[in-house]
PDB file of C-alpha atoms and ligand atoms in Angstrom:
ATOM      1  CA  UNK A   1      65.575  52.207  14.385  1.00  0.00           C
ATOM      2  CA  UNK A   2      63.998  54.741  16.412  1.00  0.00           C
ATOM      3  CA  UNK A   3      61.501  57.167  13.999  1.00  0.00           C
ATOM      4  CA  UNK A   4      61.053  60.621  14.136  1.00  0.00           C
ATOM      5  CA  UNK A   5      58.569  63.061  12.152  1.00  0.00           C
ATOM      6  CA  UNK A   6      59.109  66.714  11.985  1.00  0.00           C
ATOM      7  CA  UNK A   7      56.029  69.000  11.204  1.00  0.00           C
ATOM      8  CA  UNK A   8      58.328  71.837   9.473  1.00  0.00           C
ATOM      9  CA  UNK A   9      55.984  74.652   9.553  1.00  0.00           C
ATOM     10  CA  UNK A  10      55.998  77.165   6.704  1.00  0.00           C
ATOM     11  CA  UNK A  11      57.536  80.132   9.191  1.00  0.00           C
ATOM     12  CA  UNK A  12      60.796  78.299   9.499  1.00  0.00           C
ATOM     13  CA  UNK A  13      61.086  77.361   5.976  1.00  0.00           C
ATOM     14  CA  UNK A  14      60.113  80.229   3.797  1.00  0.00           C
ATOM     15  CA  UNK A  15      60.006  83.424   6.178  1.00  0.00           C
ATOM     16  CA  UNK A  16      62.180  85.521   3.550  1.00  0.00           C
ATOM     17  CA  UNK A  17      65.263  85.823   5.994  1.00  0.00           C
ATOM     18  CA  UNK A  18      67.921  83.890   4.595  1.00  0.00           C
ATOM     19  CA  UNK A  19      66.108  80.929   3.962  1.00  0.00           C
ATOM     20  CA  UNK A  20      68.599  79.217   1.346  1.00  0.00           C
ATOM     21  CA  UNK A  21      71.167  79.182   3.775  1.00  0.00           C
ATOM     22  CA  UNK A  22      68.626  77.883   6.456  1.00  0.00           C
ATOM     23  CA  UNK A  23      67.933  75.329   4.874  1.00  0.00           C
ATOM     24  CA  UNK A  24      71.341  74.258   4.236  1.00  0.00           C
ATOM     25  CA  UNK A  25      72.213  74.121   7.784  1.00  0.00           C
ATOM     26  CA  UNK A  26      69.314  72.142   8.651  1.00  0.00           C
ATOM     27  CA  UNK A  27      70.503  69.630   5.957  1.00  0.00           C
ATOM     28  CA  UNK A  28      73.407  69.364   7.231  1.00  0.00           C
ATOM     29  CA  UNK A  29      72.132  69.038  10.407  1.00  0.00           C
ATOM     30  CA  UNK A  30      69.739  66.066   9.200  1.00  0.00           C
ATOM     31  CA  UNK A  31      71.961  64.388   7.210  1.00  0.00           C
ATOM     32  CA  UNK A  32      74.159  62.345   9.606  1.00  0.00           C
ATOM     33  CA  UNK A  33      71.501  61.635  12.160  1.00  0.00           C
ATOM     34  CA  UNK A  34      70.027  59.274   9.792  1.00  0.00           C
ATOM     35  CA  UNK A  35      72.507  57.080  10.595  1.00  0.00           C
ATOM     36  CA  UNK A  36      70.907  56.550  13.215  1.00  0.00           C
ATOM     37  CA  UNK A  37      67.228  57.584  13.041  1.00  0.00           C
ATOM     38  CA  UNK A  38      64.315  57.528  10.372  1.00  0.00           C
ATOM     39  CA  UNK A  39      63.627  61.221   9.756  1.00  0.00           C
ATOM     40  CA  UNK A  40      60.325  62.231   8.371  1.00  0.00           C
ATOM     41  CA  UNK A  41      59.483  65.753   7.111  1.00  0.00           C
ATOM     42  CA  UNK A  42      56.203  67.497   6.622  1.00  0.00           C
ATOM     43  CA  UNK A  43      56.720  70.662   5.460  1.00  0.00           C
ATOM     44  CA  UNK A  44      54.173  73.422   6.002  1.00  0.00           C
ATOM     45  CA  UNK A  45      52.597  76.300   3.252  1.00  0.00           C
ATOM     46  CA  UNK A  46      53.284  79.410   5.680  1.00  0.00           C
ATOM     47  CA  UNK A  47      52.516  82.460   4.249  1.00  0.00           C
ATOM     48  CA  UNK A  48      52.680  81.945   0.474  1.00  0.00           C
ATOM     49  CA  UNK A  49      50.343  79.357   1.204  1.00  0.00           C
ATOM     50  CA  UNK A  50      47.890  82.008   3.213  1.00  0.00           C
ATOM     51  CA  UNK A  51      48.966  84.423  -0.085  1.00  0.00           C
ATOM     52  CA  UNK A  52      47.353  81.849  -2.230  1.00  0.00           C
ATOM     53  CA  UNK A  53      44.172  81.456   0.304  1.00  0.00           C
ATOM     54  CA  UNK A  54      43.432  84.923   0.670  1.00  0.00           C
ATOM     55  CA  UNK A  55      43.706  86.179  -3.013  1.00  0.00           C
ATOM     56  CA  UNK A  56      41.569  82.674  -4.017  1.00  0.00           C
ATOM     57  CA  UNK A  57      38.978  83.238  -1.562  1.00  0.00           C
ATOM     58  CA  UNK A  58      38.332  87.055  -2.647  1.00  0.00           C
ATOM     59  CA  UNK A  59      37.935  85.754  -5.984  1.00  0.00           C
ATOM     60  CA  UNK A  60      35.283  83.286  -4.454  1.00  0.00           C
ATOM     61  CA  UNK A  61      36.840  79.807  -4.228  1.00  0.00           C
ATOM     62  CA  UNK A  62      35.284  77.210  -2.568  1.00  0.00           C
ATOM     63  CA  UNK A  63      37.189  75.990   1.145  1.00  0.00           C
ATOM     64  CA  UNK A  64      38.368  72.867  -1.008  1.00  0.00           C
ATOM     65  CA  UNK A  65      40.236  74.694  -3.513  1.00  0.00           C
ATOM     66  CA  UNK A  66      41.526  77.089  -1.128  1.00  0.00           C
ATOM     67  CA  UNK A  67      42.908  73.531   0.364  1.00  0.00           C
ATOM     68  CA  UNK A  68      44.020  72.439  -2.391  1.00  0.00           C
ATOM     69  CA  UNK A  69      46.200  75.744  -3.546  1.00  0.00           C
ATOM     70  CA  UNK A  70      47.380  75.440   0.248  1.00  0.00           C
ATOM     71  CA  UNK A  71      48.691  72.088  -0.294  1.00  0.00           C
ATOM     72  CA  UNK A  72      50.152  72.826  -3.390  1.00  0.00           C
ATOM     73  CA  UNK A  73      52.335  75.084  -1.700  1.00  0.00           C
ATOM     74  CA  UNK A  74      53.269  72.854   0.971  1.00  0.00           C
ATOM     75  CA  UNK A  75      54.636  70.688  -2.023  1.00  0.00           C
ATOM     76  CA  UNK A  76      56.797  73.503  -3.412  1.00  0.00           C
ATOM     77  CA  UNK A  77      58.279  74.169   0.381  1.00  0.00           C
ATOM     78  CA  UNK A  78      58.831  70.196   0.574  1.00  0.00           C
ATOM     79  CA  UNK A  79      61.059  70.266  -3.303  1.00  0.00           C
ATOM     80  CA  UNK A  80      63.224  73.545  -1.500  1.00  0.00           C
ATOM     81  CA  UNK A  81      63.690  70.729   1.557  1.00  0.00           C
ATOM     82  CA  UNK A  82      64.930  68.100  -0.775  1.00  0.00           C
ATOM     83  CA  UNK A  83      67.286  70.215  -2.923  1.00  0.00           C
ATOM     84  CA  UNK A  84      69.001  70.975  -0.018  1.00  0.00           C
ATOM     85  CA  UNK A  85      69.151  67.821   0.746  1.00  0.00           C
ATOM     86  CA  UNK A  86      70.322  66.395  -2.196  1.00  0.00           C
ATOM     87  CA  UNK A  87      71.453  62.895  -2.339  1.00  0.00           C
ATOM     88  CA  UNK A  88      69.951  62.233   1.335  1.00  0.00           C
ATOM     89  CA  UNK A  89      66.188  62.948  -0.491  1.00  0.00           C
ATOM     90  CA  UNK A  90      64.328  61.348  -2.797  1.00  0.00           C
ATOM     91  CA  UNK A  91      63.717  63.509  -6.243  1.00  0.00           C
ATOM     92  CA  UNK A  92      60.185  63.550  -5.847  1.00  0.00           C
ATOM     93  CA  UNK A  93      57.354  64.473  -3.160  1.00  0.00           C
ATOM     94  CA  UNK A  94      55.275  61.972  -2.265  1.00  0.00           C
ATOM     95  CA  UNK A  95      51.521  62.841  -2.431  1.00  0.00           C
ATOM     96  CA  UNK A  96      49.833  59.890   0.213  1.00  0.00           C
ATOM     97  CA  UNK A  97      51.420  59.058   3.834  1.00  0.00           C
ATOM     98  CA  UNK A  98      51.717  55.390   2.586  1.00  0.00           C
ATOM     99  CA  UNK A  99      54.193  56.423   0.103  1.00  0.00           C
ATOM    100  CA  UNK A 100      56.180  58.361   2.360  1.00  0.00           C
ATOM    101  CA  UNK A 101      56.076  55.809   5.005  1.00  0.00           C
ATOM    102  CA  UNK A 102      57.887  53.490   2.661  1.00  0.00           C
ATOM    103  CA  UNK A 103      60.602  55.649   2.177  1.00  0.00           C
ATOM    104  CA  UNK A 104      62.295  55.475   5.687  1.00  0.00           C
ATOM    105  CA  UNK A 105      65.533  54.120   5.726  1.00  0.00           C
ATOM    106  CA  UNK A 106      69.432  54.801   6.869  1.00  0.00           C
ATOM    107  CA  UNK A 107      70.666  57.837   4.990  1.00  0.00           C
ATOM    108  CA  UNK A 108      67.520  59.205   3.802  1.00  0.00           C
ATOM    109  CA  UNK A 109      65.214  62.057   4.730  1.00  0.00           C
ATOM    110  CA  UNK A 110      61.804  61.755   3.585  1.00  0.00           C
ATOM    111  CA  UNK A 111      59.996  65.026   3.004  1.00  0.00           C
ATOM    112  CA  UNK A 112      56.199  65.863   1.704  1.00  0.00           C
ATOM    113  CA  UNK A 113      53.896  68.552   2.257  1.00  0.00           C
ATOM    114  CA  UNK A 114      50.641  67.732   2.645  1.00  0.00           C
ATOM    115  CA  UNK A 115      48.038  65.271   1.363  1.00  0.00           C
ATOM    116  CA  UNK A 116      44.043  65.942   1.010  1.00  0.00           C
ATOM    117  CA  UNK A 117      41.594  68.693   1.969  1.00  0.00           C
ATOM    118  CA  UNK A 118      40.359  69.253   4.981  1.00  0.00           C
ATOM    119  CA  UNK A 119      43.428  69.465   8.171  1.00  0.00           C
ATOM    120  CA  UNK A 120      46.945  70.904   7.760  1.00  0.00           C
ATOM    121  CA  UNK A 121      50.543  69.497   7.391  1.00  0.00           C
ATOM    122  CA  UNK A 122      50.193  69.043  12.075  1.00  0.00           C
ATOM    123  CA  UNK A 123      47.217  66.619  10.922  1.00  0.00           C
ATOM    124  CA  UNK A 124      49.461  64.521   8.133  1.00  0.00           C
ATOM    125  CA  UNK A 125      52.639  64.639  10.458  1.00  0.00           C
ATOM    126  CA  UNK A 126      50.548  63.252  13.115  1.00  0.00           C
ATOM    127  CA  UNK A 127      49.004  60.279  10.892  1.00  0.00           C
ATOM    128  CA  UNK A 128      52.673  59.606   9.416  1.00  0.00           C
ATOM    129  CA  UNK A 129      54.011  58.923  12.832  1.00  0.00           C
ATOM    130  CA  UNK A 130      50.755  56.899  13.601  1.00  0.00           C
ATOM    131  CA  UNK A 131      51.440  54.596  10.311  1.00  0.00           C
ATOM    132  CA  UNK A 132      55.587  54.405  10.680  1.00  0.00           C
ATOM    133  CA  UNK A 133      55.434  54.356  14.469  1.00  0.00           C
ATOM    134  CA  UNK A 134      57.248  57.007  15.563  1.00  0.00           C
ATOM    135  CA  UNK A 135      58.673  57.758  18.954  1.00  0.00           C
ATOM    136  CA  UNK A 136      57.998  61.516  18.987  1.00  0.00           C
ATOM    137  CA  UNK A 137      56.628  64.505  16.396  1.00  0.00           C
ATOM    138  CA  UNK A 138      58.786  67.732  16.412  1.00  0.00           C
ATOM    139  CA  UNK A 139      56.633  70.449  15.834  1.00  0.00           C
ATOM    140  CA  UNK A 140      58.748  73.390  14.240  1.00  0.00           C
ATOM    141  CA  UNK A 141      57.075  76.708  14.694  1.00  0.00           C
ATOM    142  CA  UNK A 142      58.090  80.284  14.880  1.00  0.00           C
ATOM    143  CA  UNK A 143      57.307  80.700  18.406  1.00  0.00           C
ATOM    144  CA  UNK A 144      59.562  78.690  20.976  1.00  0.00           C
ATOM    145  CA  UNK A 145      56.607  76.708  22.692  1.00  0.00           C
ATOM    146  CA  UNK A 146      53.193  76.804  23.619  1.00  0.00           C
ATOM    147  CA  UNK A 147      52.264  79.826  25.308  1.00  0.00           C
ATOM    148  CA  UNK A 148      49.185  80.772  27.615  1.00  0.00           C
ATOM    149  CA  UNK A 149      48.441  83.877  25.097  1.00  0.00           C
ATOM    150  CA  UNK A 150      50.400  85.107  21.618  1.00  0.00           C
ATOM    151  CA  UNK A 151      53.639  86.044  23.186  1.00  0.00           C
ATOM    152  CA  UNK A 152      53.977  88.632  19.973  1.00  0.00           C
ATOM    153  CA  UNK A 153      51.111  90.420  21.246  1.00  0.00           C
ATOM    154  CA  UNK A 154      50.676  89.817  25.196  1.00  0.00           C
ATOM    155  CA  UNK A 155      53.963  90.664  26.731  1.00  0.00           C
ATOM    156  CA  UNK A 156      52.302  88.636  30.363  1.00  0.00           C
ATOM    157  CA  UNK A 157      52.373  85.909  28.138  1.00  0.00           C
ATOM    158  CA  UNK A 158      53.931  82.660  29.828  1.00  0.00           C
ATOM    159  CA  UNK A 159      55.394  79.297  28.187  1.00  0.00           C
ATOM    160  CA  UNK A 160      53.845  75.803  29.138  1.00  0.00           C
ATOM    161  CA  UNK A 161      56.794  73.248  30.010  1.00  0.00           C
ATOM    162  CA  UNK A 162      54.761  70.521  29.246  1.00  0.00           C
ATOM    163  CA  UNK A 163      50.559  69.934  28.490  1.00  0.00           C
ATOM    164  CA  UNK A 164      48.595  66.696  28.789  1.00  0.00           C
ATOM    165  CA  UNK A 165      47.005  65.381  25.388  1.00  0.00           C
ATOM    166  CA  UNK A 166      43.392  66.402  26.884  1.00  0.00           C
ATOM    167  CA  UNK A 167      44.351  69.848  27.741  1.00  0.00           C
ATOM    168  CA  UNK A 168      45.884  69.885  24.301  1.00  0.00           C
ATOM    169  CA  UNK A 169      42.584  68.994  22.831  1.00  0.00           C
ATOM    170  CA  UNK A 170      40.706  71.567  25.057  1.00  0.00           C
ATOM    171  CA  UNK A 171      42.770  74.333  23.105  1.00  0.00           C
ATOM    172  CA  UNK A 172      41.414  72.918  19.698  1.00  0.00           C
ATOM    173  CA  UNK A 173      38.071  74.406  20.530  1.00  0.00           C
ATOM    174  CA  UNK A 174      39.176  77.444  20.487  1.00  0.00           C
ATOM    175  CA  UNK A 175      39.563  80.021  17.432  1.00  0.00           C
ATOM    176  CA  UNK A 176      38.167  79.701  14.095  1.00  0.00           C
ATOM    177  CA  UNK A 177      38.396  77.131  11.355  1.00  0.00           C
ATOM    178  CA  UNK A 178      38.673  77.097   7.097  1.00  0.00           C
ATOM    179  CA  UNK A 179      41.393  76.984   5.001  1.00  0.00           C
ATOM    180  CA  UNK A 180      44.626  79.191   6.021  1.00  0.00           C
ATOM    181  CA  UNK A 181      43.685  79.325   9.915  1.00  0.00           C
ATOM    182  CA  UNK A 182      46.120  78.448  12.323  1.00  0.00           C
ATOM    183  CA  UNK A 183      46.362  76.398  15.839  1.00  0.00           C
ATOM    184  CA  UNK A 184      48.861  75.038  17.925  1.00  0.00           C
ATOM    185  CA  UNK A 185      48.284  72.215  16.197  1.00  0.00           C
ATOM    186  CA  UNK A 186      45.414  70.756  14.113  1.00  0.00           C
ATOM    187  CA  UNK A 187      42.132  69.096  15.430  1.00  0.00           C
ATOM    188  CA  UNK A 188      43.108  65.927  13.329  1.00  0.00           C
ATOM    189  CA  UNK A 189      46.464  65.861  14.148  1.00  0.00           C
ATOM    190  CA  UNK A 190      45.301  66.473  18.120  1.00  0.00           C
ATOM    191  CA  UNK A 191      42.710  63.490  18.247  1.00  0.00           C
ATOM    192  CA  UNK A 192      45.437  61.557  16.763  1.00  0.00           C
ATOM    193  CA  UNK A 193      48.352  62.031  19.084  1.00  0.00           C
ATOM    194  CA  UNK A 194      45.985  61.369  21.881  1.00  0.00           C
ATOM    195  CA  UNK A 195      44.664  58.182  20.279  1.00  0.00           C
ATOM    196  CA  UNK A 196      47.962  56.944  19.810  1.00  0.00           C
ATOM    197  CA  UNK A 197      50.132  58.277  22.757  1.00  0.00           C
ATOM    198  CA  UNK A 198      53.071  59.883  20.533  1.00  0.00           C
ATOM    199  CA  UNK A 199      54.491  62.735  22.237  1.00  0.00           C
ATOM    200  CA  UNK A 200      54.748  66.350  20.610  1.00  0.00           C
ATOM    201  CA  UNK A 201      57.565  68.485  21.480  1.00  0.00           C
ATOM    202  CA  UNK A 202      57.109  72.040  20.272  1.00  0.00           C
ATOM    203  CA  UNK A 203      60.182  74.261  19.244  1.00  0.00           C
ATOM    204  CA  UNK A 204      61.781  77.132  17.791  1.00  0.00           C
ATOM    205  CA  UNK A 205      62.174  75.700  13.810  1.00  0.00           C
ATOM    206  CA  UNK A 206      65.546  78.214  13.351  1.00  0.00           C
ATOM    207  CA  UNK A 207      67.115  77.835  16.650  1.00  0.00           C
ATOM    208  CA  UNK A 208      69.193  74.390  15.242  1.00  0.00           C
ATOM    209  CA  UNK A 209      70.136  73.528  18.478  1.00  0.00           C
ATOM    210  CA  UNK A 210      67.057  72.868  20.218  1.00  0.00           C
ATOM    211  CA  UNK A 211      66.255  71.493  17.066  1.00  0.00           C
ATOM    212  CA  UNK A 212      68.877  69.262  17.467  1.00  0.00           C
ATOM    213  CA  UNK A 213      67.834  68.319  21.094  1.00  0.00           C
ATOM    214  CA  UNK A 214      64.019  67.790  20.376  1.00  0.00           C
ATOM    215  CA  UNK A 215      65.147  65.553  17.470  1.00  0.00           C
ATOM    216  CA  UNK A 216      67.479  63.332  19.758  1.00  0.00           C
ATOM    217  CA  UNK A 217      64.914  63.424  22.479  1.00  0.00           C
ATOM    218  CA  UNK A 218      66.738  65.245  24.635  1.00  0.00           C
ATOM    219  CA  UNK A 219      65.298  67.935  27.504  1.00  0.00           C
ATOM    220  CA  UNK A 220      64.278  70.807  25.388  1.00  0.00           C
ATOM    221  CA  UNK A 221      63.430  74.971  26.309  1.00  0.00           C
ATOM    222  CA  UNK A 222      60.214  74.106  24.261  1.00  0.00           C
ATOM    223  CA  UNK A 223      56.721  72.456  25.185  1.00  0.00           C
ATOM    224  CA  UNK A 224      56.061  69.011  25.307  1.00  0.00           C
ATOM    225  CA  UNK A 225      52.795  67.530  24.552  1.00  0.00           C
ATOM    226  CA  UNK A 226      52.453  63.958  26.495  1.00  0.00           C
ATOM    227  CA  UNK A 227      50.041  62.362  28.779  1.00  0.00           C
TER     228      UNK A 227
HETATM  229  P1  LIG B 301      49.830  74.329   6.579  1.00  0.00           P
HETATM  230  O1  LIG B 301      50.014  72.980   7.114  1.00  0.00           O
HETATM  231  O2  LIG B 301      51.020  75.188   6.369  1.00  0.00           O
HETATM  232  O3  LIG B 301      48.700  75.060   7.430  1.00  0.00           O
HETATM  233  O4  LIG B 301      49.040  74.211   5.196  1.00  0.00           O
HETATM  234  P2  LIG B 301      48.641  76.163   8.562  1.00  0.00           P
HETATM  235  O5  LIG B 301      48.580  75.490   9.885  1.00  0.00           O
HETATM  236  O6  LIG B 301      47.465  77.000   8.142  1.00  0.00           O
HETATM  237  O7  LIG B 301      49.954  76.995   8.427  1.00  0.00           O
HETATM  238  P3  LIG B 301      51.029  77.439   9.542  1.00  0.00           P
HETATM  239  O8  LIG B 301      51.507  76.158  10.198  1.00  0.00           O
HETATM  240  O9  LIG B 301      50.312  78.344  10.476  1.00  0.00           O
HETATM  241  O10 LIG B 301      52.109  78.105   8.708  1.00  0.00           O
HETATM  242  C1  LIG B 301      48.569  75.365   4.503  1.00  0.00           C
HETATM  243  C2  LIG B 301      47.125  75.190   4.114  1.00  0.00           C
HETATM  244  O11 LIG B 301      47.024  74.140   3.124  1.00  0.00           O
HETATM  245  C3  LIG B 301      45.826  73.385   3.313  1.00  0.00           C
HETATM  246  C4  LIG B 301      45.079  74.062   4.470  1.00  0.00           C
HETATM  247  O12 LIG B 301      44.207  75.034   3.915  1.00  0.00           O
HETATM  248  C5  LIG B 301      46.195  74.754   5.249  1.00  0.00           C
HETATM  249  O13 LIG B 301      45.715  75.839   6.000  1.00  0.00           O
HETATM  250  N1  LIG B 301      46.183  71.934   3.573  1.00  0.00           N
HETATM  251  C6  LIG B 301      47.473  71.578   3.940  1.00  0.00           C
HETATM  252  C7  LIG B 301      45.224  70.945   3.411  1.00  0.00           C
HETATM  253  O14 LIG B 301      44.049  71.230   3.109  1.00  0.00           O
HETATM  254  N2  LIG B 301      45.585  69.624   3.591  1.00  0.00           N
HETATM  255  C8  LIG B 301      46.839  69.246   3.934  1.00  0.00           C
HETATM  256  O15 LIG B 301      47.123  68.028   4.055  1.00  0.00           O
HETATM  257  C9  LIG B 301      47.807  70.260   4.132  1.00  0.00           C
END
């Protein structure tokens, strides 16, 4: 059965506009394409995660523990996930990509957040497709592709249709790094996907149709990270 992995970034699950029914629909979306896919989730902290960062690191925590209250949030986002889910998730989220690995089958979703200090939910996503084999990684962000600028703040801001791996990379090097800071996707998970040739398509997380396309691999408005 072809295998898919969706990086579910925090934005799309817990941006405080509706996200109960959100999540619902995106069930139900889910639900009867594992018929005939393996669908893997990673869901992301967003910005109860950062919350969490911010308020820890004025009260002097280390970069690891930051991490680790990060990831504990990414957990939390993962059990909203499942509940929606219900019967078509497992009860519990899987710390380790092994364990979620082993939960692929017909009729399930399996959903975690993320794993160990040190990358972000793009980095796990990226070495659960590695392990299960997955044709493609869905990466589910607020913004509706990879753009040349922030499109919220440069209105000459233009899309990519599609980037090479390499160029991919070359973007990596720029911005800063610690716990809470964001890319287009993580170093890791970027070395990774190049290593192993698995194709990232990045889309708008809410808009359920392109969802719907990027998860069938169908042509999506989105970016697609290949070559
Ligand atoms: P996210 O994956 O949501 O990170 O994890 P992000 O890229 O900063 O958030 P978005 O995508 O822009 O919303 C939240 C934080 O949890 C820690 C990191 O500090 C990360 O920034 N984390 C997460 C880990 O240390 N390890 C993990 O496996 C996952």
């Amino acid at each position: 059965m072809d295998k898919v992995v969706i990086s579910l970034g925090g934005s799309i699950i817990i941006p405080d506009d509706r996200d109960g029914a959100f999540l619902n629909r995106f069930a139900s979306l889910l639900r009867p394409l594992t018929e005939d896919l393996e669908i893997y989730v990673v869901c992301g902290g967003g910005k109860i995660a950062r919350y969490y960062i911010v308020t820890g690191r004025e009260l002097g925590a280390g970069e690891e523990q930051l991490d680790e209250m990060g990831i504990d949030v990414t957990r939390i986002n993962a059990r909203l996930l499942q509940l929606a889910l219900g019967s078509a998730a497992y009860a519990k989220v899987p710390h380790t990509v092994e364990e979620t690995a082993s939960q692929g089958r017909k009729g399930k979703v399996a959903v975690m957040g993320g794993t160990t200090p040190g990358h972000t939910t793009d980095g796990v996503s990226a070495a659960l497709a590695e392990r299960v084999g997955a044709s493609r990684i869905i990466n589910a962000t607020s913004v509706d592709g990879v753009y040349t600028s922030d499109p919220r703040k440069d209105p000459g801001s233009t899309k990519f249709e599609r980037l090479t791996f390499q160029e991919l990379e070359g973007m990596m090097h720029k911005g800063e790094h610690g716990a809470g800071r964001s890319h287009v996707f993580d170093p890791l998970g970027a070395e990774i996907v190049k290593r192993c040739r698995i194709p990232i398509l990045v889309v708008d997380g809410r808009d359920l149709d392109e969802m719907r396309r990027a998860i069938l691999g169908q042509r999506i408005n989105g970016t697609v990270i290949d070559g």
